[in-house]
Coordinates of C-alpha atoms in Angstrom, one line a residue:
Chain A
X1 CA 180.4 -41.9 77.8
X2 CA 184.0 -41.9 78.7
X3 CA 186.1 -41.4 81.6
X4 CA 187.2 -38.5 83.3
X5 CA 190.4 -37.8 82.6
X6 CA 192.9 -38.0 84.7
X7 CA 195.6 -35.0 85.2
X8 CA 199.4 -36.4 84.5
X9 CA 202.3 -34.0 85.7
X10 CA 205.4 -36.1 85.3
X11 CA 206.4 -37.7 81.9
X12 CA 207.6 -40.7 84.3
X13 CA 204.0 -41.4 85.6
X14 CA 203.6 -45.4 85.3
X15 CA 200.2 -45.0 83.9
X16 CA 201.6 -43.1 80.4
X17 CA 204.7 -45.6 80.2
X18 CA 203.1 -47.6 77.2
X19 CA 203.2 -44.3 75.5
X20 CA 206.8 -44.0 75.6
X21 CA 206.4 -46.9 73.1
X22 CA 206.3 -44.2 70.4
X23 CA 209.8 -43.4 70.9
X24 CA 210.8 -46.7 69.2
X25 CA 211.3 -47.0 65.5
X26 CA 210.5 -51.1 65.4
X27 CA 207.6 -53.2 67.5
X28 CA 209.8 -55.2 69.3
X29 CA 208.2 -55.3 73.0
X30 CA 205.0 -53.9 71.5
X31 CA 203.5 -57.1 70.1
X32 CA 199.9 -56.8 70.7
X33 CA 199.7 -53.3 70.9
X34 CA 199.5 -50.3 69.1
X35 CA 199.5 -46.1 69.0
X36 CA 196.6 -44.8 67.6
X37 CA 197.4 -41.2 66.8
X38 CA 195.4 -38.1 66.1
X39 CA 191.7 -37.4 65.8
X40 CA 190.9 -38.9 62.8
X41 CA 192.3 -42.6 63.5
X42 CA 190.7 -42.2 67.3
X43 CA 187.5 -41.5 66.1
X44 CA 187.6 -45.0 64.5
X45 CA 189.4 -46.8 67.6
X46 CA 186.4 -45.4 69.1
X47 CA 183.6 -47.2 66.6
X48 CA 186.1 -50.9 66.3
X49 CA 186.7 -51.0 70.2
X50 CA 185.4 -54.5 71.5
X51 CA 184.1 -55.3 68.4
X52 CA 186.4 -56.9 66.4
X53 CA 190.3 -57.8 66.8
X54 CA 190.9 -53.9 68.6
X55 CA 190.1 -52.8 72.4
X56 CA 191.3 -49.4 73.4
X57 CA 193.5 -49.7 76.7
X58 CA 194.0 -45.5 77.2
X59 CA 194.1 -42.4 75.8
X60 CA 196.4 -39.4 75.8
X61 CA 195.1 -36.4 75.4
X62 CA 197.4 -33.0 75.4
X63 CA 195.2 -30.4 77.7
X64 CA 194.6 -27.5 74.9
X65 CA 193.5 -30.3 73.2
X66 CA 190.8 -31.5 75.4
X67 CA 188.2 -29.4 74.2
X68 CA 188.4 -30.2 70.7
X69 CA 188.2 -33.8 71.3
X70 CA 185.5 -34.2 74.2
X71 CA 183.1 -35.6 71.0
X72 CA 185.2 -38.6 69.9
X73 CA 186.6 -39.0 73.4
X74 CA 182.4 -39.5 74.5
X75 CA 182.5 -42.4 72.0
X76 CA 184.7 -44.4 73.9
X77 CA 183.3 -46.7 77.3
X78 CA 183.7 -45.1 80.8
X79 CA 186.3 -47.7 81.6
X80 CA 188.6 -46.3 79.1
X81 CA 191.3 -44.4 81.2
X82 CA 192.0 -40.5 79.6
X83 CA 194.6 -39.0 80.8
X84 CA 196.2 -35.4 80.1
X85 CA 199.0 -33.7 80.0
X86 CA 200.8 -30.3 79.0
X87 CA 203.0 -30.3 75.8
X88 CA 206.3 -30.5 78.3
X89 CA 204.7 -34.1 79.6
X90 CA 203.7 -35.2 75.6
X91 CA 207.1 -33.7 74.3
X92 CA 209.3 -36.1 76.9
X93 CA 206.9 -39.0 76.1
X94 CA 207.1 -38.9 72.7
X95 CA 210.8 -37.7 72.6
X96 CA 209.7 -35.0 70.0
X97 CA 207.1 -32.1 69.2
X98 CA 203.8 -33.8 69.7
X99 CA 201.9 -31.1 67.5
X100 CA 198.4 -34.0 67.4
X101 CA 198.5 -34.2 70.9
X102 CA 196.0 -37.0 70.6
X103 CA 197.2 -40.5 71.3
X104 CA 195.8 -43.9 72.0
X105 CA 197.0 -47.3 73.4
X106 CA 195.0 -50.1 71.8
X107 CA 195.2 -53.7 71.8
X108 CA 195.2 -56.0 68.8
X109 CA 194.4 -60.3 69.0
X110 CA 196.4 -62.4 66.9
X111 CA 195.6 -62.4 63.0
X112 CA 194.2 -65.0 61.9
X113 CA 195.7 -67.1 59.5
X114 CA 194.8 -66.7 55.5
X115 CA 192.6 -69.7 55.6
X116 CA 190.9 -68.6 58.6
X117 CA 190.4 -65.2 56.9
X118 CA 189.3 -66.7 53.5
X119 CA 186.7 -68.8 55.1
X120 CA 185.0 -65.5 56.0
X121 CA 184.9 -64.0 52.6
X122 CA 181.8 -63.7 50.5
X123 CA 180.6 -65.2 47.2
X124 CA 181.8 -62.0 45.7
X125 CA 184.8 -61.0 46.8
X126 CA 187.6 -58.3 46.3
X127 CA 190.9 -58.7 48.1
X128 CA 194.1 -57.0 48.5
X129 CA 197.2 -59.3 48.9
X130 CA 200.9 -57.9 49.7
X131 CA 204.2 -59.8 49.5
X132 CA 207.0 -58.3 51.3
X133 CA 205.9 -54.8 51.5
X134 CA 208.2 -53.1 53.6
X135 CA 207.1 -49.4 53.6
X136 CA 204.3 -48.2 56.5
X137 CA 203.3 -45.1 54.3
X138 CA 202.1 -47.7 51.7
X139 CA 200.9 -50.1 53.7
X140 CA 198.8 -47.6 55.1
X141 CA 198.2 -46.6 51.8
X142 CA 197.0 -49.7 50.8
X143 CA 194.5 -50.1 53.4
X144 CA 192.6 -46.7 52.5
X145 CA 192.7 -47.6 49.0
X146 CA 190.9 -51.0 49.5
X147 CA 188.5 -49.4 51.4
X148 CA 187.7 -46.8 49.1
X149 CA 186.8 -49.2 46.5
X150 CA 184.7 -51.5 49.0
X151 CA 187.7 -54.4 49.1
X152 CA 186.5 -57.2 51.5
X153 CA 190.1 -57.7 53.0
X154 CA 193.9 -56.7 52.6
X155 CA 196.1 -60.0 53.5
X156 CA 199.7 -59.3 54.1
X157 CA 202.5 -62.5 54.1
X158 CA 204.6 -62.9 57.3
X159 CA 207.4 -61.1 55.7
X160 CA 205.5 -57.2 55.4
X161 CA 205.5 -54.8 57.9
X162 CA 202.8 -54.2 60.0
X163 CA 199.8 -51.8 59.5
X164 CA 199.1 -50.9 63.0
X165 CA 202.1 -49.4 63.1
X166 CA 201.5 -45.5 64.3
X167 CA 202.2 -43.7 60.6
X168 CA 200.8 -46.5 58.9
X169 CA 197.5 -46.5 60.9
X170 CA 197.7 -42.9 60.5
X171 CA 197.9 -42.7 56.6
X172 CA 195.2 -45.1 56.6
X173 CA 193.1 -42.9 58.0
X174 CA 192.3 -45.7 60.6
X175 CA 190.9 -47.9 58.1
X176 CA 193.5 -50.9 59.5
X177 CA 190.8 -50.8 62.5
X178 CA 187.9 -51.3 60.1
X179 CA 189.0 -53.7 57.3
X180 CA 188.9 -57.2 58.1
X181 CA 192.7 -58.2 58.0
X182 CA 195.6 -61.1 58.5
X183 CA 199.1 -61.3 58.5
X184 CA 200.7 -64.9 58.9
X185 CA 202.1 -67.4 55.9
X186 CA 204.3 -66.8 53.2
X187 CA 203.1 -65.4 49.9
X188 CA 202.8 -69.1 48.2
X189 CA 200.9 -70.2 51.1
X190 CA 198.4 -67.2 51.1
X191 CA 197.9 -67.0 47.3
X192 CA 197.8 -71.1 47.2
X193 CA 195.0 -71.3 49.5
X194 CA 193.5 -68.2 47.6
X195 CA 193.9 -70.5 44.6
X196 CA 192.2 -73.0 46.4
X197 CA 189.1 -70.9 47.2
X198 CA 187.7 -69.8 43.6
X199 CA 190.3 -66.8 43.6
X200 CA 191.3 -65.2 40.2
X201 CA 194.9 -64.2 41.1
X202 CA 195.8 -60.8 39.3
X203 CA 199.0 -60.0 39.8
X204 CA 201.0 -56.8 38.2
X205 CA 203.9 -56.4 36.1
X206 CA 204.7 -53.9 33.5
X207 CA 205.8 -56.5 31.4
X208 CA 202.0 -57.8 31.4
X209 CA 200.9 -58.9 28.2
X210 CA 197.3 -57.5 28.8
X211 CA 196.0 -54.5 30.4
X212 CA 193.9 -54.6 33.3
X213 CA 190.9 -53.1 32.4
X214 CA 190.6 -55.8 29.6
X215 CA 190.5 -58.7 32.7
X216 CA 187.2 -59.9 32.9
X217 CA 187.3 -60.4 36.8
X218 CA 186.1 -63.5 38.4
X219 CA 183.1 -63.2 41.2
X220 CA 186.4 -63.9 43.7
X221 CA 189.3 -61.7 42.7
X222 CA 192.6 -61.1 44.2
X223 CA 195.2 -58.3 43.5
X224 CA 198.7 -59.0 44.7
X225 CA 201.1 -56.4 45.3
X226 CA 204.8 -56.6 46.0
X227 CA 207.7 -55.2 47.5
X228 CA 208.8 -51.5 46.8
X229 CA 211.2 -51.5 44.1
X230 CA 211.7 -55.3 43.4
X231 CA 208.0 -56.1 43.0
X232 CA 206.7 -59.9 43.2
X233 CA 209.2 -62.7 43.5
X234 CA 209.5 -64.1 40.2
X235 CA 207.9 -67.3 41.0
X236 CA 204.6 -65.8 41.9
X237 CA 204.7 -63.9 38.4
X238 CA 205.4 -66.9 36.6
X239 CA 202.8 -69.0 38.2
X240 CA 200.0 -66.4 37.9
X241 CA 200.1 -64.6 34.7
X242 CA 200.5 -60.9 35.0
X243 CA 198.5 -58.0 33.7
X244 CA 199.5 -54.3 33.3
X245 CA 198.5 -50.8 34.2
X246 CA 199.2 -49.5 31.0
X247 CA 201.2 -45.9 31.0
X248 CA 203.7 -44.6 29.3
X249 CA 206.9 -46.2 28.1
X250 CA 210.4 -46.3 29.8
X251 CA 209.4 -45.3 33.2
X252 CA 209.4 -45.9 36.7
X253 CA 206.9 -47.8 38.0
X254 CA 204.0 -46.5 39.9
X255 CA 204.4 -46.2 44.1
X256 CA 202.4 -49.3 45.0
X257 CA 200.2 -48.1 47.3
X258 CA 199.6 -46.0 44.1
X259 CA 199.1 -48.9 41.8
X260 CA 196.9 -50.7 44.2
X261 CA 194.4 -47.9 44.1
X262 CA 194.4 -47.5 40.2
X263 CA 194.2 -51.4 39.8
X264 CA 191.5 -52.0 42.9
X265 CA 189.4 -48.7 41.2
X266 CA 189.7 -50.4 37.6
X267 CA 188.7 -54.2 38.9
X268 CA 185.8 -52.7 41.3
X269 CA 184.6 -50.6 38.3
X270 CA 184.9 -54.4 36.0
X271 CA 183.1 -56.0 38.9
X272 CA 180.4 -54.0 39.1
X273 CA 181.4 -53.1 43.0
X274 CA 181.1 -49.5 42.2
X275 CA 180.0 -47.8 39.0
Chain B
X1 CA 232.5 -36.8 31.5
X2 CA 232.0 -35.0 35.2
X3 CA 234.8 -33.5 37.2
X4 CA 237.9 -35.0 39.2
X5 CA 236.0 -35.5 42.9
X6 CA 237.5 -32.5 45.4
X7 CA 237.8 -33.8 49.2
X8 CA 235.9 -31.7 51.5
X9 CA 237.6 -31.8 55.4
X10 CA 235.5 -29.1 57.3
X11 CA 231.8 -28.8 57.2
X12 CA 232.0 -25.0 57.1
X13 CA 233.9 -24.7 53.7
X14 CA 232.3 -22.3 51.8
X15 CA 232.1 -24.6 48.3
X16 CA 229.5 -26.5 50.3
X17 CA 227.7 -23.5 51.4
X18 CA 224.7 -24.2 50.0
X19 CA 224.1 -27.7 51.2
X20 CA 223.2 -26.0 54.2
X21 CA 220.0 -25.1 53.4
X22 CA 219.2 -28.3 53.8
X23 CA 218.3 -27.9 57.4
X24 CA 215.6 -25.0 56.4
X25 CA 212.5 -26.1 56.3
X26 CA 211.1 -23.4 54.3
X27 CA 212.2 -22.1 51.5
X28 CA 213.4 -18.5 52.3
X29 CA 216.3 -17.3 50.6
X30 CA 216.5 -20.4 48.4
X31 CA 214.9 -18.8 45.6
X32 CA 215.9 -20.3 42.6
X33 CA 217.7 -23.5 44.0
X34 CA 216.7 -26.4 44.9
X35 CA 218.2 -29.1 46.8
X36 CA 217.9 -33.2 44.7
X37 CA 218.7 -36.1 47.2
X38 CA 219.4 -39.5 46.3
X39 CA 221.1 -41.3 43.0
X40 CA 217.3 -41.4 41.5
X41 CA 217.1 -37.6 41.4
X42 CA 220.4 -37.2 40.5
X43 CA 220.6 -39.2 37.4
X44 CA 217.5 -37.4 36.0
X45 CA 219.1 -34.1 37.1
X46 CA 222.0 -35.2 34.9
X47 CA 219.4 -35.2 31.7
X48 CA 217.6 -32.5 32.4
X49 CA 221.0 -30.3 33.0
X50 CA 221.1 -27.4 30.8
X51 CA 218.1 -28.7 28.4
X52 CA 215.1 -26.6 29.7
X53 CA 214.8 -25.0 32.9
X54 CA 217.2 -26.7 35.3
X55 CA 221.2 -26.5 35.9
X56 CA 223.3 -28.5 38.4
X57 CA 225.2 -26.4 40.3
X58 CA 227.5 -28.7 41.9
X59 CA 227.4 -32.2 43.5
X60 CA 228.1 -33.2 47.2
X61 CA 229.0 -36.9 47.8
X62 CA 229.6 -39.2 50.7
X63 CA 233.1 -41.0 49.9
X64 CA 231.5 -44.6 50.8
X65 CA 228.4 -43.7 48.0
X66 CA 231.5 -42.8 45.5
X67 CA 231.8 -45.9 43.4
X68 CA 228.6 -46.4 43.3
X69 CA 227.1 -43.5 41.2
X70 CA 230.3 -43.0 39.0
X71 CA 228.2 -43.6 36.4
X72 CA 225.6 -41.3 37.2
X73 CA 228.5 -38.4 37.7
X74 CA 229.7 -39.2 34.2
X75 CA 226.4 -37.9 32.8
X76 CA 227.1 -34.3 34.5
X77 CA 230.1 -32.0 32.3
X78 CA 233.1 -31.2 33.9
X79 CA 232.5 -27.9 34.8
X80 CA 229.8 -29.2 37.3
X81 CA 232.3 -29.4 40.8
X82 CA 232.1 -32.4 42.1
X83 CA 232.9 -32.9 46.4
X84 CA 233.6 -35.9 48.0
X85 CA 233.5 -36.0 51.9
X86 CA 233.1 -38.7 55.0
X87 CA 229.9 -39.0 57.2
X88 CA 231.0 -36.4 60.1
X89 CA 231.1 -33.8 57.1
X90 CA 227.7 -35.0 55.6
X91 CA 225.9 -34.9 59.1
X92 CA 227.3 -31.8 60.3
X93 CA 225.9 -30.0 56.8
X94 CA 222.3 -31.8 56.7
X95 CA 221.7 -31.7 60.3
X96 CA 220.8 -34.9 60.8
X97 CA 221.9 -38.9 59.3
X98 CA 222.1 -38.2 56.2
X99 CA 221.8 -41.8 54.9
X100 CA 221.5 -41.4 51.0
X101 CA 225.0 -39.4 50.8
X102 CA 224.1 -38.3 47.3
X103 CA 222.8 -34.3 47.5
X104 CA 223.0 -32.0 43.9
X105 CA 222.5 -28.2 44.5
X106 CA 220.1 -27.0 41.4
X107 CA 219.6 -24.2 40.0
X108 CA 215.7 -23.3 38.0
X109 CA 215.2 -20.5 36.2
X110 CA 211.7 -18.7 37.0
X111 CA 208.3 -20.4 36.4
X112 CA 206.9 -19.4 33.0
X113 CA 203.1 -18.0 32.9
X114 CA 199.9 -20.0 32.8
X115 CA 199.3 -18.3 29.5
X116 CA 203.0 -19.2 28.4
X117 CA 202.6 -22.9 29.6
X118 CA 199.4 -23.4 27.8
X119 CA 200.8 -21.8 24.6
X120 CA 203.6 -24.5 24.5
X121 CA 201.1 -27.4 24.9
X122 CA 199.7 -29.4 21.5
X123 CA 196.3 -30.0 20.4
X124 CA 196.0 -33.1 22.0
X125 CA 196.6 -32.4 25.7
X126 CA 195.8 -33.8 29.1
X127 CA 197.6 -31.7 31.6
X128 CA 197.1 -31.6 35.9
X129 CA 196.1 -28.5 37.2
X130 CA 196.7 -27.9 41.4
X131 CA 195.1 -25.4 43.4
X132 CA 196.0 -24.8 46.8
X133 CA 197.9 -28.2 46.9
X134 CA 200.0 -27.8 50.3
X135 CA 201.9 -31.3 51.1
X136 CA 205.2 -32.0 49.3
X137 CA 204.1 -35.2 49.6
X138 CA 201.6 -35.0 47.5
X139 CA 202.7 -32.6 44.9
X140 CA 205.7 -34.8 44.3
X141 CA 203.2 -37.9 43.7
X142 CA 201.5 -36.0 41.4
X143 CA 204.1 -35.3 39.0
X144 CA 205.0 -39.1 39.6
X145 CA 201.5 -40.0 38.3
X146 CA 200.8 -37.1 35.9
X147 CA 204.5 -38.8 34.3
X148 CA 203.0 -42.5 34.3
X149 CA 200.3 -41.3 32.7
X150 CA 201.8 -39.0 29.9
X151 CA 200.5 -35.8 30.9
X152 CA 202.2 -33.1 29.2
X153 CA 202.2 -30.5 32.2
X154 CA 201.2 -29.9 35.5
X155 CA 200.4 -26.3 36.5
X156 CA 200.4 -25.5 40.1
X157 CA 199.1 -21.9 41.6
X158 CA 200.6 -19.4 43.1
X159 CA 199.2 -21.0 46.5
X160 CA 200.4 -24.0 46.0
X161 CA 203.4 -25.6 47.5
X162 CA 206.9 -25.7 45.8
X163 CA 207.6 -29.2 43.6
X164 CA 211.1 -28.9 43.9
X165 CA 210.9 -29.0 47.5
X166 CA 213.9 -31.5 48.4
X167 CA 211.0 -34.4 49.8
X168 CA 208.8 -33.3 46.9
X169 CA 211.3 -33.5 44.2
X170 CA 212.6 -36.8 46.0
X171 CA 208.7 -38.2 45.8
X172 CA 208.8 -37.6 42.1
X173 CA 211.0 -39.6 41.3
X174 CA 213.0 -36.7 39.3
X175 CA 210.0 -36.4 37.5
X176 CA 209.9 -32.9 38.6
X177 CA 212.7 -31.8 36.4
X178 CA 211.2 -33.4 33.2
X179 CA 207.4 -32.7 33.5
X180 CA 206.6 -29.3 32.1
X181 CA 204.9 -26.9 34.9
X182 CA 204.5 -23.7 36.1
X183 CA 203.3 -22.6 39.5
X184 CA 201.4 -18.4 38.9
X185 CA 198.6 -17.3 39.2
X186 CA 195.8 -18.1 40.7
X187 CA 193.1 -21.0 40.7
X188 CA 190.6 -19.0 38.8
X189 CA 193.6 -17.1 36.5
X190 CA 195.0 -20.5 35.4
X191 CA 191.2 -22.6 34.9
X192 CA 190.3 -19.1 32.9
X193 CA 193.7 -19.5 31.0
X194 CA 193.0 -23.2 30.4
X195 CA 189.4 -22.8 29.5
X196 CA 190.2 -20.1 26.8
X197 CA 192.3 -22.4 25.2
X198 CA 189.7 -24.9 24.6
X199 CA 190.2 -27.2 27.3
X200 CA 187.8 -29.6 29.0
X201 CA 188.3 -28.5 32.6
X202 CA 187.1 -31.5 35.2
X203 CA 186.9 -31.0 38.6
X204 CA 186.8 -33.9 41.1
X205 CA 184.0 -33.9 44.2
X206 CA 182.3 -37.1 45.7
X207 CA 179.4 -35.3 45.2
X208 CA 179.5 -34.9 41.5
X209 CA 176.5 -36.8 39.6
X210 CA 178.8 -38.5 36.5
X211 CA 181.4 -41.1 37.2
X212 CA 184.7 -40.3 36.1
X213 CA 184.5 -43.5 33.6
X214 CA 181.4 -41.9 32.2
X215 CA 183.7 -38.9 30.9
X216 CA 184.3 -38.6 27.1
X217 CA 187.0 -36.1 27.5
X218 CA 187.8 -33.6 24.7
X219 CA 191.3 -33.5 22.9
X220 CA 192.0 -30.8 25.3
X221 CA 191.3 -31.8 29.1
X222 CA 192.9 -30.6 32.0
X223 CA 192.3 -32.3 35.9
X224 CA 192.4 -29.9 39.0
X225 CA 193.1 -30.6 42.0
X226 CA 192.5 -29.5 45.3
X227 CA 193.7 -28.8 49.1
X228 CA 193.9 -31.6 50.7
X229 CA 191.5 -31.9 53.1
X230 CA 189.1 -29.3 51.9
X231 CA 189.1 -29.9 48.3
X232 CA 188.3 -27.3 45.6
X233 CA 186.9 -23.7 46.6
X234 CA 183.3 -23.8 45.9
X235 CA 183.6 -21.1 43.2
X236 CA 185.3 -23.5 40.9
X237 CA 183.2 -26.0 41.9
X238 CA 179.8 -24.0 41.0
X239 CA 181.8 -22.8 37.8
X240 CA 183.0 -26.4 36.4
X241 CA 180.7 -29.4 36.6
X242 CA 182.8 -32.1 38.8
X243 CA 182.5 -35.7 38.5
X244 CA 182.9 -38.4 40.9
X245 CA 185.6 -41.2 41.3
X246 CA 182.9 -43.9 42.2
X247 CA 183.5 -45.5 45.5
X248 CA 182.3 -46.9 48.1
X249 CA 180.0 -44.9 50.8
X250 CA 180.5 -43.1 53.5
X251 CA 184.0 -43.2 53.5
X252 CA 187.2 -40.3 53.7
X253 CA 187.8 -39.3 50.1
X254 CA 190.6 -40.5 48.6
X255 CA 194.2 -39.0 49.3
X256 CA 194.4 -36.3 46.5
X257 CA 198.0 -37.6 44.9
X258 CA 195.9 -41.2 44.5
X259 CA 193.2 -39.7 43.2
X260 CA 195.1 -37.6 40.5
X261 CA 196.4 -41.1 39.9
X262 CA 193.3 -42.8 39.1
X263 CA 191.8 -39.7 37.5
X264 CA 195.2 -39.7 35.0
X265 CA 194.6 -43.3 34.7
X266 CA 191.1 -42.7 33.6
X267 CA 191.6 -40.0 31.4
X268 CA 194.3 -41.4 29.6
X269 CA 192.4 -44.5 29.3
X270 CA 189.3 -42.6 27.9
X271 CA 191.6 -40.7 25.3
X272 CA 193.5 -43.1 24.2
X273 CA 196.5 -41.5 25.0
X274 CA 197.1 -45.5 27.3
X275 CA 195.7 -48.5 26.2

């Protein structure tokens, strides 16, 4: 059952101050922690909390709000602090219109490193691995299409952005809580030790010679995805042969959160993961 | 070969009027323009100019951006003005950074009929139908998507949001301004229209007993999607068989610009029409 929340009257009030986090545009200072924002993505802090990598640390709740929440808020421990406020309190804490008025501070352990997340993969495995992404709407993207099709972990290199942060946990629909996850090593070093493990290394181009849904995927597949715009490095292409998602001729590629749900839906439908 | 570049000093000249309405969010009183951001949109602007139903009005550049899409300017006539003006200028008109620099004021003429979409449309068709579609987000992925994968139109409802919003339109990639759509009518008119014509209509639910994959689509099929959120109203639902995008259980659907993605993908796969 959770707390009982707590009345805040002045947008200064020490116990919100983590909240003000919001206001910045990059993580710096927040390493470790993380906004979880709106109903949906609470809901799921509420099922991951103490179980995995995440813990909830408080919540912010917007008073006309309260109400509507009191089920998802009941998921959470009675040592989870809930606070609320009026929209003139959430509108200086978040240094703009706060329309969700539903916030949470969690807290995230270090990722573990790709080996350490291989090591806990299955016999039959699915994975999603980006180089360089830099966008949060597709990493978040990414994450709820490798759930969808049942993917048993997303690992990111060093160099990507990261998916806790607040839009790209909330296009995820809170499924960077769920999936099992890392982000450390450079791209060579996660798709090497990928390599290492059994892995089939699909990687996309639209140069491919053959389509994807001609692959004949391995029992341990990964699908590497690359920056926006520039795509893999071309070392990656050239050392793991690319397929294609065929479409038509002379245009733009595919978004690549996009592309990662079309090619994780064709390779889950190959594998026999869905059907 | 566009126009000699006229310097604009004070953000409240008249020629660049029309930029204004960049601020609005809605569309009232911009009926028939439409607003394309970025060198992307512009160049497809540029080949779409006078060919079906889209002019340029005129073009609004930041002088630093200059240089950099003369050759995109060059596909525009000379009648097209062209103004040039510094970032105090640019801000003051968009109301906020207006980092891209690049804006073109359109001009569409009105949306033909379902009936007079359809009738232009060869025996061989997959087209993308939207009902209630409300995120410009989305509607701008899915003429990205229904592009990719050779659709020849996408026809939107009356309810549905506008694809030349300026984020929409920008989402699209241009694609916007090639695609053939229309957007009258209503859900049932347009599915009516469609089905009349001899087209396979397929509705997507997680709940419907095929899998997509499953699906031997006729020559004529045509995808409709839904709200997002709610999906399809249960009328059409009842009225049209859907089929399933198999995934894994217990999970939040897909987001409906993916799904049209993968449903494209699957369809054009099934036809033929990609392979």
């Amino acid at each position: 059952m959770a707390a009982e929340p707590v009345a805040i009257l002045d947008p200064e009030d020490e116990r919100i101050a983590p909240f003000r986090a919001i206001r910045e545009k990059d993580l710096v200072g927040r390493r470790g922690l993380f906004i979880a924002e709106g109903t949906v993505v609470l809901r799921v802090l509420s099922q991951a909390h103490g179980k995995g990598r995440f813990v909830a640390d408080r919540i912010l709740v917007l008073e006309n709000r309260l109400a509507g929440v009191a089920d998802v808020l009941a998921g959470f421990p009675d040592d989870i602090p809930v606070y609320v406020c009026g929209s003139a309190v959430m509108n200086a804490i978040a240094g703009f219109d706060m329309h969700r008025g539903v916030l949470a501070l969690g807290r995230v352990s270090e990722s573990p490193s790709p080996a350490g997340m291989i090591a806990t993969l299955p016999d039959n495995a699915l994975v999603a691995v980006a180089v360089g992404l830099s966008n949060h709407d597709n990493a978040g993207g990414i994450f709820r299409n490798a759930t969808a099709f049942g993917a048993d972990a997303v690992l990111l290199d060093e160099t990507s952005c990261d998916p806790l942060y607040r839009k790209a946990l909330r296009v995820s629909v809170g499924s960077v809580l769920k999936m099992p996850w890392s982000r450390r090593g450079s791209g060579a070093e996660i798709l090497t030790a990928l390599d290492a493990a059994g892995f089939q290394v699909v990687t996309l181009s639209p140069a491919g010679e053959d389509a994807l849904h001609t692959l004949r995927p391995d029992r341990r597949t990964a699908l590497v995805l690359g920056t926006e715009g520039e795509g893999l490095p071309l070392d990656i292409l050239k050392a793991f042969r690319p397929v294609r998602i065929p479409q038509s001729p002379g245009l733009d590629s595919l978004n690549v959160a996009t592309a990662a749900g079309i090619a994780l839906y064709q390779l889950a439908l190959s594998t026999g993961r869905i059907g």
